[in-house]
mmCIF file of C-alpha atoms and ligand atoms in Angstrom:
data_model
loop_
_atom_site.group_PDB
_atom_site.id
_atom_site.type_symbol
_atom_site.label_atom_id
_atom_site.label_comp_id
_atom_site.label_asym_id
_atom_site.label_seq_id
_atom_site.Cartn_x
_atom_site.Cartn_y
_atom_site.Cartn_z
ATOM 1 C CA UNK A 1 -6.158 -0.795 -21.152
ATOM 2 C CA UNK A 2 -7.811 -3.891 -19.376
ATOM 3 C CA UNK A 3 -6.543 -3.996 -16.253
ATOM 4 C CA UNK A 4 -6.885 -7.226 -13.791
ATOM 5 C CA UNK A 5 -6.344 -5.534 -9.993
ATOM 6 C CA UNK A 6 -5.890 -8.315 -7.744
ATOM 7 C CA UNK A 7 -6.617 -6.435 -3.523
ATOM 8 C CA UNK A 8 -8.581 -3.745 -5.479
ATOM 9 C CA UNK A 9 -11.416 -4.096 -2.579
ATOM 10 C CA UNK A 10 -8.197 -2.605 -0.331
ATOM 11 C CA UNK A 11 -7.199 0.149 0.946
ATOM 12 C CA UNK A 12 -4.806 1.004 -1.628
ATOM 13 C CA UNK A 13 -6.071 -1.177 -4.357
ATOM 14 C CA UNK A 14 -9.213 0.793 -4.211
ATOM 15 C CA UNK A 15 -8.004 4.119 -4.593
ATOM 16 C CA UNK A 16 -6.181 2.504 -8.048
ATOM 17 C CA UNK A 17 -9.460 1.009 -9.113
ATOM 18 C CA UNK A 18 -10.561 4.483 -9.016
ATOM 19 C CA UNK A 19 -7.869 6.530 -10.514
ATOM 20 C CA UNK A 20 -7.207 3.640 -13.620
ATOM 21 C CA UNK A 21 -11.124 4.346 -14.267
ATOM 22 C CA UNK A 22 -10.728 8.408 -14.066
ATOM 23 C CA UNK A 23 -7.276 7.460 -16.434
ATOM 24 C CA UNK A 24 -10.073 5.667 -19.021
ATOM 25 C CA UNK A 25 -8.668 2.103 -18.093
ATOM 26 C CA UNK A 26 -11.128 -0.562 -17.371
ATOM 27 C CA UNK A 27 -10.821 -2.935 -14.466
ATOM 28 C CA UNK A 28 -11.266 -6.713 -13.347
ATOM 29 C CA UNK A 29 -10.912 -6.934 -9.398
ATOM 30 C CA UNK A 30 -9.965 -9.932 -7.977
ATOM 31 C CA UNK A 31 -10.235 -10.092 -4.546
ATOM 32 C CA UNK A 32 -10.974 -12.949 -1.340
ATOM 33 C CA UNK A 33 -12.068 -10.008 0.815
ATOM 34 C CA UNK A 34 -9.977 -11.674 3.357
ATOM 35 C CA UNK A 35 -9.085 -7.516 4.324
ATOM 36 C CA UNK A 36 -11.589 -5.795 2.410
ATOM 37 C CA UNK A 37 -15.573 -5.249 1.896
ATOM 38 C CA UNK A 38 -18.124 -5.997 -1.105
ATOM 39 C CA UNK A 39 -19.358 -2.645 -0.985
ATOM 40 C CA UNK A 40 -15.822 -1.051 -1.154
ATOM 41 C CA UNK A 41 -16.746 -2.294 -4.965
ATOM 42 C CA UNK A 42 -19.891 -0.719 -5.483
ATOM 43 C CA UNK A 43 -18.177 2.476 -4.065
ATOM 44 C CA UNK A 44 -15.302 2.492 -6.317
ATOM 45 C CA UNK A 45 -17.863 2.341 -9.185
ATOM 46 C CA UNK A 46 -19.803 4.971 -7.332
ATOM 47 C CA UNK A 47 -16.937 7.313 -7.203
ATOM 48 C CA UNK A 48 -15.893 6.862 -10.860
ATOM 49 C CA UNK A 49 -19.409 6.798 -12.072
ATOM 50 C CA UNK A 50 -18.405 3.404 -14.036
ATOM 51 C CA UNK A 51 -18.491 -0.156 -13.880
ATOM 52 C CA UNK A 52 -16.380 -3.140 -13.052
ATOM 53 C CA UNK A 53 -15.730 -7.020 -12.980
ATOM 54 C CA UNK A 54 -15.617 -8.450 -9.925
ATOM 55 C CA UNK A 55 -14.611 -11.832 -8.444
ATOM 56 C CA UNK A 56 -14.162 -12.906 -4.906
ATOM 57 C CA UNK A 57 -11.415 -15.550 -5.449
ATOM 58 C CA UNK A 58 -8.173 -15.890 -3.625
ATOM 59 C CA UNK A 59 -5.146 -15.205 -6.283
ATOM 60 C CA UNK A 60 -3.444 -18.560 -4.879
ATOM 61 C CA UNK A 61 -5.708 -20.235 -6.817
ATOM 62 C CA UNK A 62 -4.838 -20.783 -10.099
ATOM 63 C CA UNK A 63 -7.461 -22.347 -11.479
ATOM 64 C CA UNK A 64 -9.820 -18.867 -10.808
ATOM 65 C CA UNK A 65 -6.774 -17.075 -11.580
ATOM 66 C CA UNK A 66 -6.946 -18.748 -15.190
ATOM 67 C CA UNK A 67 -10.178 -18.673 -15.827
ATOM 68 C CA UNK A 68 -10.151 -15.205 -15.466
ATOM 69 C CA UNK A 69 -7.561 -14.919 -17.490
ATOM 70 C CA UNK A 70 -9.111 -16.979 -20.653
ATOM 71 C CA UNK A 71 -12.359 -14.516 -20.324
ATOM 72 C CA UNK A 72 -10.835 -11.408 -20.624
ATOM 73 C CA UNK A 73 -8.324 -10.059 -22.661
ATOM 74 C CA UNK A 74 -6.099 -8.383 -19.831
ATOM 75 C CA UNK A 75 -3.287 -5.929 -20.959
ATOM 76 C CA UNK A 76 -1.843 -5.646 -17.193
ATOM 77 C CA UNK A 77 -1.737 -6.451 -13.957
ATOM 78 C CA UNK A 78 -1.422 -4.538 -10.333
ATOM 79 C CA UNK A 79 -0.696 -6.954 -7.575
ATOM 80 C CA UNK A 80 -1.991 -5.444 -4.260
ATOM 81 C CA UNK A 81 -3.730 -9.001 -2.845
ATOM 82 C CA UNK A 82 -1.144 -10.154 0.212
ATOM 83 C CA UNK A 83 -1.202 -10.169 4.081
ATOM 84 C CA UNK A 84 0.590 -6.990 5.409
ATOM 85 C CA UNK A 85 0.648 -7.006 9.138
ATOM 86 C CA UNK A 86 4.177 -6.850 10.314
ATOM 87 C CA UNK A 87 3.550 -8.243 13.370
ATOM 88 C CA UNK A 88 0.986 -10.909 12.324
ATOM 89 C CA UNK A 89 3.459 -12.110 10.048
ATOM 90 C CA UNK A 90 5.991 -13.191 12.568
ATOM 91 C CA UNK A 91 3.407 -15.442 14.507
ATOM 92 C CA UNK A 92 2.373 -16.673 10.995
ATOM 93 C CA UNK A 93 5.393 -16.768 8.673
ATOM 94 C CA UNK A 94 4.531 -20.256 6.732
ATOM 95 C CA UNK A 95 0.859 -18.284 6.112
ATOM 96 C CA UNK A 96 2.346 -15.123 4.735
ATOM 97 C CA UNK A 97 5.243 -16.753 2.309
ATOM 98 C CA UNK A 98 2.685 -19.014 1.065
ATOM 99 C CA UNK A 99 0.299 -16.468 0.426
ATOM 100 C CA UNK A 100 2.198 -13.687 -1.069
ATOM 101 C CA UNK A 101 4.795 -15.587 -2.714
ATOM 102 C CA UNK A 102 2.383 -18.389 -4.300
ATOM 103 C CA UNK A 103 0.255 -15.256 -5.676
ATOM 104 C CA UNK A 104 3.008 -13.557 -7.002
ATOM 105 C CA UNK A 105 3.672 -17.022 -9.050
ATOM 106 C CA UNK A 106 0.462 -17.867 -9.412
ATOM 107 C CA UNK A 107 -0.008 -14.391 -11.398
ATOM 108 C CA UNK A 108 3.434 -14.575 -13.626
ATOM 109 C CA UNK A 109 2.221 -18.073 -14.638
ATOM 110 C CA UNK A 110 -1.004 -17.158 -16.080
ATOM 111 C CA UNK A 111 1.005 -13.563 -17.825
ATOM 112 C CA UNK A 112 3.668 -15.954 -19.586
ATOM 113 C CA UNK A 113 0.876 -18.481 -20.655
ATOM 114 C CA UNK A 114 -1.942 -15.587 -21.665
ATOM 115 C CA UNK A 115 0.759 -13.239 -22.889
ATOM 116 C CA UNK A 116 0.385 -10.021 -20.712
ATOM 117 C CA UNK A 117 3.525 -8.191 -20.270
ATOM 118 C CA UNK A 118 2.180 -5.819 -18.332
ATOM 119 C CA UNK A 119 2.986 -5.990 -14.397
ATOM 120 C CA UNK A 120 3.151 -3.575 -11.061
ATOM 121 C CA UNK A 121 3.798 -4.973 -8.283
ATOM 122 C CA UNK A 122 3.072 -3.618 -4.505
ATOM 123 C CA UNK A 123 5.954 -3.326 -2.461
ATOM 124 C CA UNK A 124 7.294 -1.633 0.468
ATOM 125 C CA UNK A 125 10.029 0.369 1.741
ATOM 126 C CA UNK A 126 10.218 -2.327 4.310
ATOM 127 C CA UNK A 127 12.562 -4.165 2.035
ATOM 128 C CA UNK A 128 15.106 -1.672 2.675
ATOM 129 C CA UNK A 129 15.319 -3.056 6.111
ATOM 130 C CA UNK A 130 17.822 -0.834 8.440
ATOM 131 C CA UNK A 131 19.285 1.460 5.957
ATOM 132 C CA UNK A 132 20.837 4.550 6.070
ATOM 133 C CA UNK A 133 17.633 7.285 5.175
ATOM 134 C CA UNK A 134 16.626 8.616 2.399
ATOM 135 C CA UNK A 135 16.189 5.002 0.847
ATOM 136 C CA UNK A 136 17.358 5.100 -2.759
ATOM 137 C CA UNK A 137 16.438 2.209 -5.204
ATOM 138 C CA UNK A 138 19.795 1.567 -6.054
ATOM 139 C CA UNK A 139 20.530 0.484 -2.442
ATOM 140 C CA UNK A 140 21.639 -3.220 -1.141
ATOM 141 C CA UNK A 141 18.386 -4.272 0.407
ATOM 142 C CA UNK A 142 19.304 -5.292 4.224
ATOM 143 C CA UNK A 143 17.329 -8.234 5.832
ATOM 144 C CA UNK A 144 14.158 -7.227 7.206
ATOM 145 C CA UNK A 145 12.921 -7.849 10.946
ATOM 146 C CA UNK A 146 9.898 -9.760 9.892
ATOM 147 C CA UNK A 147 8.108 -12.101 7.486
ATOM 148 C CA UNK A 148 6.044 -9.746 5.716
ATOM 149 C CA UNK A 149 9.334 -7.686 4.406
ATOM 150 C CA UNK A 150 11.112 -10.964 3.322
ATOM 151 C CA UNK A 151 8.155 -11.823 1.141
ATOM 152 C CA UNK A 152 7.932 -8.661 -0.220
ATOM 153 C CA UNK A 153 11.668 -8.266 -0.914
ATOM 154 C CA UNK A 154 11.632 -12.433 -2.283
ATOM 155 C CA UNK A 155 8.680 -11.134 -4.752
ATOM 156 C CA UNK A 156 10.892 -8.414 -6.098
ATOM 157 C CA UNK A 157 13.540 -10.784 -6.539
ATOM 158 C CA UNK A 158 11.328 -13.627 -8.368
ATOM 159 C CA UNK A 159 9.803 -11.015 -10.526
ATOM 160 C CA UNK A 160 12.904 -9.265 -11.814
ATOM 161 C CA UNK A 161 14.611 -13.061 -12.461
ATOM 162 C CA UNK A 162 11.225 -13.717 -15.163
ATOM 163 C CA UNK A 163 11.665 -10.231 -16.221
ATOM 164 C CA UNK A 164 15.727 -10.647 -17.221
ATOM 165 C CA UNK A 165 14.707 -14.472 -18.759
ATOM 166 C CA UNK A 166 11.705 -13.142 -20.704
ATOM 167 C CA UNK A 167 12.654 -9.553 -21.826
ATOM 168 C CA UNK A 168 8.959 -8.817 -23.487
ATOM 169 C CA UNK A 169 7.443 -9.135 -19.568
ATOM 170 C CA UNK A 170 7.925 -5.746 -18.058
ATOM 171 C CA UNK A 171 7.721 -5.092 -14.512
ATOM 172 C CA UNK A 172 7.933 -2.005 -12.176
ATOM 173 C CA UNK A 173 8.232 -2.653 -8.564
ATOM 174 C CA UNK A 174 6.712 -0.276 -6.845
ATOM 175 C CA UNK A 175 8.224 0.227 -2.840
ATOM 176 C CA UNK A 176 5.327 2.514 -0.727
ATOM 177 C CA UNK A 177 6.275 4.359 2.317
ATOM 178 C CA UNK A 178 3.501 4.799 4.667
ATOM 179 C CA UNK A 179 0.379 5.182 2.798
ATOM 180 C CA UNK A 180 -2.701 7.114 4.928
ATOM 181 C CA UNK A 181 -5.532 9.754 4.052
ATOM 182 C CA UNK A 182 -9.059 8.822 2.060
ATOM 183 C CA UNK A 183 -10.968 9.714 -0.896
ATOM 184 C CA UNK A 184 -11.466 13.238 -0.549
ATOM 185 C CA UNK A 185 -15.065 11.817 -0.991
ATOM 186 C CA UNK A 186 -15.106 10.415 2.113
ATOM 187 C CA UNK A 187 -16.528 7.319 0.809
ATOM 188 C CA UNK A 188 -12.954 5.039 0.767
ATOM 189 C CA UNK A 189 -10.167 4.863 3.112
ATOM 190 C CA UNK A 190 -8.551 2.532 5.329
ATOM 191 C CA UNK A 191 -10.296 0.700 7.518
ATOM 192 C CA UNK A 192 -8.405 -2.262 9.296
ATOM 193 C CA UNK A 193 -9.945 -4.962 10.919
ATOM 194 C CA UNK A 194 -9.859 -4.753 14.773
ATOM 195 C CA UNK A 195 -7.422 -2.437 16.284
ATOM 196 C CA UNK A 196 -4.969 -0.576 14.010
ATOM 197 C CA UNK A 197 -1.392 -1.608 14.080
ATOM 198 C CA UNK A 198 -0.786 1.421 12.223
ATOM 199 C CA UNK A 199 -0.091 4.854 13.664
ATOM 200 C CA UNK A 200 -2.776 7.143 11.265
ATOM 201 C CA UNK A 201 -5.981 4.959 11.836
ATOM 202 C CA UNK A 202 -5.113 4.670 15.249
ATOM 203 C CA UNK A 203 -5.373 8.587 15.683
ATOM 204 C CA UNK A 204 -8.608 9.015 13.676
ATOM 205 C CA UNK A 205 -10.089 6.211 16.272
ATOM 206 C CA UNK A 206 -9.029 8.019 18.871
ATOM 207 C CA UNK A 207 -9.900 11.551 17.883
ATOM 208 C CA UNK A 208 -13.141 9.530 17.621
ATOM 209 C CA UNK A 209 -13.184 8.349 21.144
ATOM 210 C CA UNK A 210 -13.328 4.564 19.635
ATOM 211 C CA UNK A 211 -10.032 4.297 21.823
ATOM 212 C CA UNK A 212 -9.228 6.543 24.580
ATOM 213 C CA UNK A 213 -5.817 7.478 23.907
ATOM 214 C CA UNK A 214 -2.681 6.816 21.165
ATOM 215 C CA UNK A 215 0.233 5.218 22.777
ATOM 216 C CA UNK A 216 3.386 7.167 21.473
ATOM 217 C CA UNK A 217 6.017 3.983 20.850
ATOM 218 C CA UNK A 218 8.986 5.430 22.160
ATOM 219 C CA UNK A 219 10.657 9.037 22.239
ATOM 220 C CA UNK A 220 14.116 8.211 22.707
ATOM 221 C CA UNK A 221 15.342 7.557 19.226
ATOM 222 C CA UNK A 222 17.759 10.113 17.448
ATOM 223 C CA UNK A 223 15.188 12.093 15.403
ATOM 224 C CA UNK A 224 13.934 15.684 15.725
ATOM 225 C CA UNK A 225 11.733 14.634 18.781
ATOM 226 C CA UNK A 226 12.741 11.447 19.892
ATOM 227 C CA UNK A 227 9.663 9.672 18.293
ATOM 228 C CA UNK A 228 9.568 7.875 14.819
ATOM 229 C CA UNK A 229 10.143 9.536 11.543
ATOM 230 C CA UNK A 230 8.247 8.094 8.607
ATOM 231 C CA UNK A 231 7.381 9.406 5.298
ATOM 232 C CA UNK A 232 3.748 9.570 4.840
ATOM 233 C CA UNK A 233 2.149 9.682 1.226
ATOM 234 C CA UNK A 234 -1.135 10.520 0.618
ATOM 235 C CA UNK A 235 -3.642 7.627 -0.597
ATOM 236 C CA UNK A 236 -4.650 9.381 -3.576
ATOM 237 C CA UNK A 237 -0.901 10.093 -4.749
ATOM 238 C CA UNK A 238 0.168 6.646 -4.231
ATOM 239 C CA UNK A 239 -2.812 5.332 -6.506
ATOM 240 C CA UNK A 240 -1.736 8.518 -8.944
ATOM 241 C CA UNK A 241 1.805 6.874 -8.867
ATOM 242 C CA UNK A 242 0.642 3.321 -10.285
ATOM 243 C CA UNK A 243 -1.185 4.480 -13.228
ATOM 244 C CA UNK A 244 2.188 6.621 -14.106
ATOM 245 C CA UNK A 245 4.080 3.565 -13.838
ATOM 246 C CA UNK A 246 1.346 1.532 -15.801
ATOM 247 C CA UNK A 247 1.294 4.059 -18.888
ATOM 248 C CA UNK A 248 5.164 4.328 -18.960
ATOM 249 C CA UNK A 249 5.960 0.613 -18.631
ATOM 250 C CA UNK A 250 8.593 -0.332 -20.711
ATOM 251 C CA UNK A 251 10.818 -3.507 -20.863
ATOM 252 C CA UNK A 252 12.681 -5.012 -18.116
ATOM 253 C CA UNK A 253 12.500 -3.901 -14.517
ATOM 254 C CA UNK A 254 12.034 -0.786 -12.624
ATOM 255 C CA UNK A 255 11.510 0.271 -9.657
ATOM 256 C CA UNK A 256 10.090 3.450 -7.797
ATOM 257 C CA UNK A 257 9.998 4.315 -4.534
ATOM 258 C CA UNK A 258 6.848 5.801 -4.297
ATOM 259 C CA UNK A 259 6.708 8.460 -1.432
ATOM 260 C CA UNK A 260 6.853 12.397 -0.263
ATOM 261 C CA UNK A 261 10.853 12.294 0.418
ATOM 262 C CA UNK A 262 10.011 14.078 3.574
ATOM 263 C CA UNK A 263 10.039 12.284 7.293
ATOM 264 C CA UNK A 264 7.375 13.071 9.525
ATOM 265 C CA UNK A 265 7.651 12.417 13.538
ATOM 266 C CA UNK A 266 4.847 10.780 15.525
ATOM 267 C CA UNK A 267 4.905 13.562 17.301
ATOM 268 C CA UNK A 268 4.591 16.276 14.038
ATOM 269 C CA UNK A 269 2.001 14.007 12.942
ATOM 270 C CA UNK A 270 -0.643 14.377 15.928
ATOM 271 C CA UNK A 271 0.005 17.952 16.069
ATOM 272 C CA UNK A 272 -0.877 18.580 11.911
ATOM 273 C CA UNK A 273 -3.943 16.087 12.566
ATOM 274 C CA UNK A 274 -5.041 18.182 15.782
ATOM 275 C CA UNK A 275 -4.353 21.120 14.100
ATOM 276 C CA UNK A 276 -6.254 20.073 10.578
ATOM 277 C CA UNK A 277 -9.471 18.817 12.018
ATOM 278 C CA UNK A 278 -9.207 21.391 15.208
ATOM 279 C CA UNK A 279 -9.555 17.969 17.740
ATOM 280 C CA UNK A 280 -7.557 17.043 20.324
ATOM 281 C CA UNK A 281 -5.484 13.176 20.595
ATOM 282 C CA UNK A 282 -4.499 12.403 24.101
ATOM 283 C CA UNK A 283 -1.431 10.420 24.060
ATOM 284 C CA UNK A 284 1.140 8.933 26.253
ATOM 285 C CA UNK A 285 4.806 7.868 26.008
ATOM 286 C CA UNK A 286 5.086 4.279 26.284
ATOM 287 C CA UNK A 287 8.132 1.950 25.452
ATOM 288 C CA UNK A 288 9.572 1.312 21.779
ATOM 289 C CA UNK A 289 7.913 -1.540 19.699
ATOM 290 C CA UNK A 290 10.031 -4.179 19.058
ATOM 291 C CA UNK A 291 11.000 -4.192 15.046
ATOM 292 C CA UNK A 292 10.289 -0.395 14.710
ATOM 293 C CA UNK A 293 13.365 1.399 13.132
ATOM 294 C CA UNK A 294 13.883 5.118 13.788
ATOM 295 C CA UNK A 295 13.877 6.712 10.678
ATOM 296 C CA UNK A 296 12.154 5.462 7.283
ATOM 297 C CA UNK A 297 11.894 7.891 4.394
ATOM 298 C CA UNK A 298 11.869 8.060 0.531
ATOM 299 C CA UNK A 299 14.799 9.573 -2.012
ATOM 300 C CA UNK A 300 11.808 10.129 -4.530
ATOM 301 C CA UNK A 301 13.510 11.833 -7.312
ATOM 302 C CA UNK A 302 13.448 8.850 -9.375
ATOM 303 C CA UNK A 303 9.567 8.069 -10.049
ATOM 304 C CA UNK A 304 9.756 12.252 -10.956
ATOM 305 C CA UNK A 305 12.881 11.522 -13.474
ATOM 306 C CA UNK A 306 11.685 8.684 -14.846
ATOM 307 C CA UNK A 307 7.712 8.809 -14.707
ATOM 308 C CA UNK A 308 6.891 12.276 -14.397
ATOM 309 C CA UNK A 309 4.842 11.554 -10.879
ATOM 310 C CA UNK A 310 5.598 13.317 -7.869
ATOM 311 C CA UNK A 311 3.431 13.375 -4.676
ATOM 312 C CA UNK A 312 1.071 16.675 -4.019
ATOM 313 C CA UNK A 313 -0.713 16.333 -1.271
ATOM 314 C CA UNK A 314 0.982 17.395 2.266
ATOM 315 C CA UNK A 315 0.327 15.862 5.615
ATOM 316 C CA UNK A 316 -2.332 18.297 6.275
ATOM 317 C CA UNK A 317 -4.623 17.030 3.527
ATOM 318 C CA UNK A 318 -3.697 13.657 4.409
ATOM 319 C CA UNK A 319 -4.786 14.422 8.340
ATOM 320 C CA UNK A 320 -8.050 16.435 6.869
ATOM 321 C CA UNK A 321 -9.217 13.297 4.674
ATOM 322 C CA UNK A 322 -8.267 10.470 6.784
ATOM 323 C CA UNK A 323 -10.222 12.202 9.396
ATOM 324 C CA UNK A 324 -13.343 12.829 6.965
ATOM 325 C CA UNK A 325 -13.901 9.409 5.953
ATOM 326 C CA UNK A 326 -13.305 8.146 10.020
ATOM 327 C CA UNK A 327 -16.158 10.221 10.491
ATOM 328 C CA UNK A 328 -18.219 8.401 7.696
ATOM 329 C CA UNK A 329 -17.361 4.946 8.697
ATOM 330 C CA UNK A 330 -19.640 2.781 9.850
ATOM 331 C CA UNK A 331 -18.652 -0.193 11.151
HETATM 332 C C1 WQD B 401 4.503 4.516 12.092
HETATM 333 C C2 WQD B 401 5.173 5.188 13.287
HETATM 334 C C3 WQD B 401 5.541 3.692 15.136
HETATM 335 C C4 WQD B 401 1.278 3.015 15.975
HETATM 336 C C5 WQD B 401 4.240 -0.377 8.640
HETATM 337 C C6 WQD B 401 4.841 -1.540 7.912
HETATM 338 C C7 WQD B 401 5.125 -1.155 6.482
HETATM 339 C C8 WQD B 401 3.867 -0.628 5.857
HETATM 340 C C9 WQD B 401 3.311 0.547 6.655
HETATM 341 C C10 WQD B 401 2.838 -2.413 4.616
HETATM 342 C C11 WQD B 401 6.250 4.320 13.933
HETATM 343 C C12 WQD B 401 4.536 4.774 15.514
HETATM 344 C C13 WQD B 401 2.472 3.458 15.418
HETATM 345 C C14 WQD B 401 0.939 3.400 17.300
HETATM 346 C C15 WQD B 401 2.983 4.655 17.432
HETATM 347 N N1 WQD B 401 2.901 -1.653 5.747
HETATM 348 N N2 WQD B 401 3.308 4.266 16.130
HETATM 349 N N3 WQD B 401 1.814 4.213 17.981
HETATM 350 O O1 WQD B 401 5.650 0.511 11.186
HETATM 351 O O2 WQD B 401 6.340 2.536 9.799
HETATM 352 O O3 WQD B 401 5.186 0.647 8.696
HETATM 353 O O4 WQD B 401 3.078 0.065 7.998
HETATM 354 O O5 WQD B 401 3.459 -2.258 3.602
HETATM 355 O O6 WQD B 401 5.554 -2.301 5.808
HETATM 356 O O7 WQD B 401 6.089 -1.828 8.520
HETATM 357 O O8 WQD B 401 3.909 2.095 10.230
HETATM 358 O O9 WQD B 401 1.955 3.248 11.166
HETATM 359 O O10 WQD B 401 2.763 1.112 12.285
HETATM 360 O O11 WQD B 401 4.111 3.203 12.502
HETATM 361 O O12 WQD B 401 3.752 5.397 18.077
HETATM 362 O O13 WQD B 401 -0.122 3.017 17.873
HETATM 363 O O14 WQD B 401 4.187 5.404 14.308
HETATM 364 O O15 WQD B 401 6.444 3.428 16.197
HETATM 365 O O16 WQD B 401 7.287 5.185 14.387
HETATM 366 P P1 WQD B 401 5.371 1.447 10.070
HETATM 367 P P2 WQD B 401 3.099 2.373 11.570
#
């Protein structure tokens, strides 16, 4: 299938382009590079040893977004392109509805007027807000602590109203834990602008001596060790798990949580990545960060019911390939 990829110069998007090119899919990327690099392009078709379409447009933009559309005949498309910093989002709320909800509308438009029915969308197991863990899909979705969560869980919402008023347009909603780990090629992986906000590129950096030690937020919640449980999914799996729920789209809506089903501390997490790459991360205690709940991870049993996927790699091949391509990176 012709696949239009809008964020498939991200981090996750990138690992997709790769695996719906591996899955014999071709692949349009649209992308304002806003987050990303050119040459995370050239890599992709490096990796996969094949070509791909390429514009640098923002997917707010419906006029690029159209002509796009009229040029190639697109059988589906995976929404990655949004602004995903928690924390950014709060100081900038009006910037991240606008951008992640006009794309989201912005795509659906051109679908219902070019006829694609086809249409995964990236979300987060942020829209479960406060819930009681494991997160099922079946759950009443709780209000979020920030922006970025209420756009993703207002994107779900618009998508699955077009999907019960036009039953031929076929979503699956795809909710990601905590995504980490490379390319076991070394050559893609996730490399955030500035300092990480997230916990996994924040060890690599300093396991690197790029920063001289991880702050630990918080050990005083009620987990195994006091510090935050999350359910970490491999890179690779997570791109694995959108070409599973490409090939077995059917009508309506469906969604997946897409993670390991097993929580990880901050704490267990150092330890496997010390112990994987033989290195050593100084850390300290400091105090919690505001927002951060203490336990996040996935019931996963439905994405292996329904769409055969499951995730295979553990956290020490996610610690072993993060590490490898934070070793590779040049800035
Ligand atoms: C993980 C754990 C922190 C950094 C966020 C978004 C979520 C998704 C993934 C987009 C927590 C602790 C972290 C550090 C630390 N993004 N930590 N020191 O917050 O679970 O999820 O990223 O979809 O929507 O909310 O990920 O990696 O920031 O934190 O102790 O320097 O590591 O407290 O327990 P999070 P994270």
């Amino acid at each position: 299938m012709n696949i239009l990829v809008t964020g498939g110069a991200g981090f996750i998007g990138s690992h997709t382009c790769v695996a719906l090119l591996e899955a014999g899919h071709s692949v349009i990327i649209a992308d304002n590079l806003s987050n990303s690099k050119r040459e995370t392009v050239m890599k992709i078709m490096d990796i996969a040893d094949k070509e791909v379409n390429f514009y640098e447009i923002d997917v707010t933009d419906a006029e690029a977004i159209d002509i796009i559309f009229r040029n190639y005949k697109i059988d589906g498309v995976i929404h990655f392109a949004g602004l995903k910093a928690v924390g950014e989002s709060v100081d900038k709320p009006l910037e991240y509805y606008y951008n992640n909800i006009v794309s989201t509308m912005v795509l659906t438009k051109a679908c219902q007027k070019y006829g694609v029915n086809r249409f995964v969308f990236s979300s987060s197991a942020t829209v479960y807000g406060d819930n009681k863990v494991p997160f099922v899909e079946t759950m009443d979705l709780l209000p979020t602590t920030n922006p970025y969560g209420e756009t993703k869980a207002m994107s779900e919402r618009i998508l699955t109203d077009i999907a019960n008023a036009n039953p031929a347009f076929s979503v699956s909603i795809l909710r990601y834990f905590n995504p980490v780990g490379a390319h076991e090629s070394g050559q893609i992986g996730e490399a955030p602008n500035g300092i990480p906000n997230n916990l996994m590129p924040y060890v690599t950096q300093v396991a690197k001596g790029k920063l001289d030690k991880l702050r630990v937020f918080g050990n005083d919640y009620p987990t195994v060790d006091g510090t935050g449980v999350r359910d970490y999914i491999h890179v690779e799996d997570l791109a694995e798990g959108h070409v599973a729920a490409l090939e077995n789209l059917t009508e309506g809506v469906h969604v997946y949580n897409l993670g390991t089903g097993k929580g990880t501390s901050v704490l267990e997490l150092v330890k496997a990545f010390e112990e994987a790459n033989d290195i050593e991360v100084p850390y300290e205690i400091v105090d919690r960060r505001p927002g951060d709940i203490a336990s996040c991870y996935a019931d996963a049993s439905k994405a292996k019911r329904e769409l055969g996927w499951t995730a295979k790699r553990d956290i020490i091949a996610m610690c072993r390939d993060a590490w490898r391509f934070e070793k590779n990176f040049k800035e």
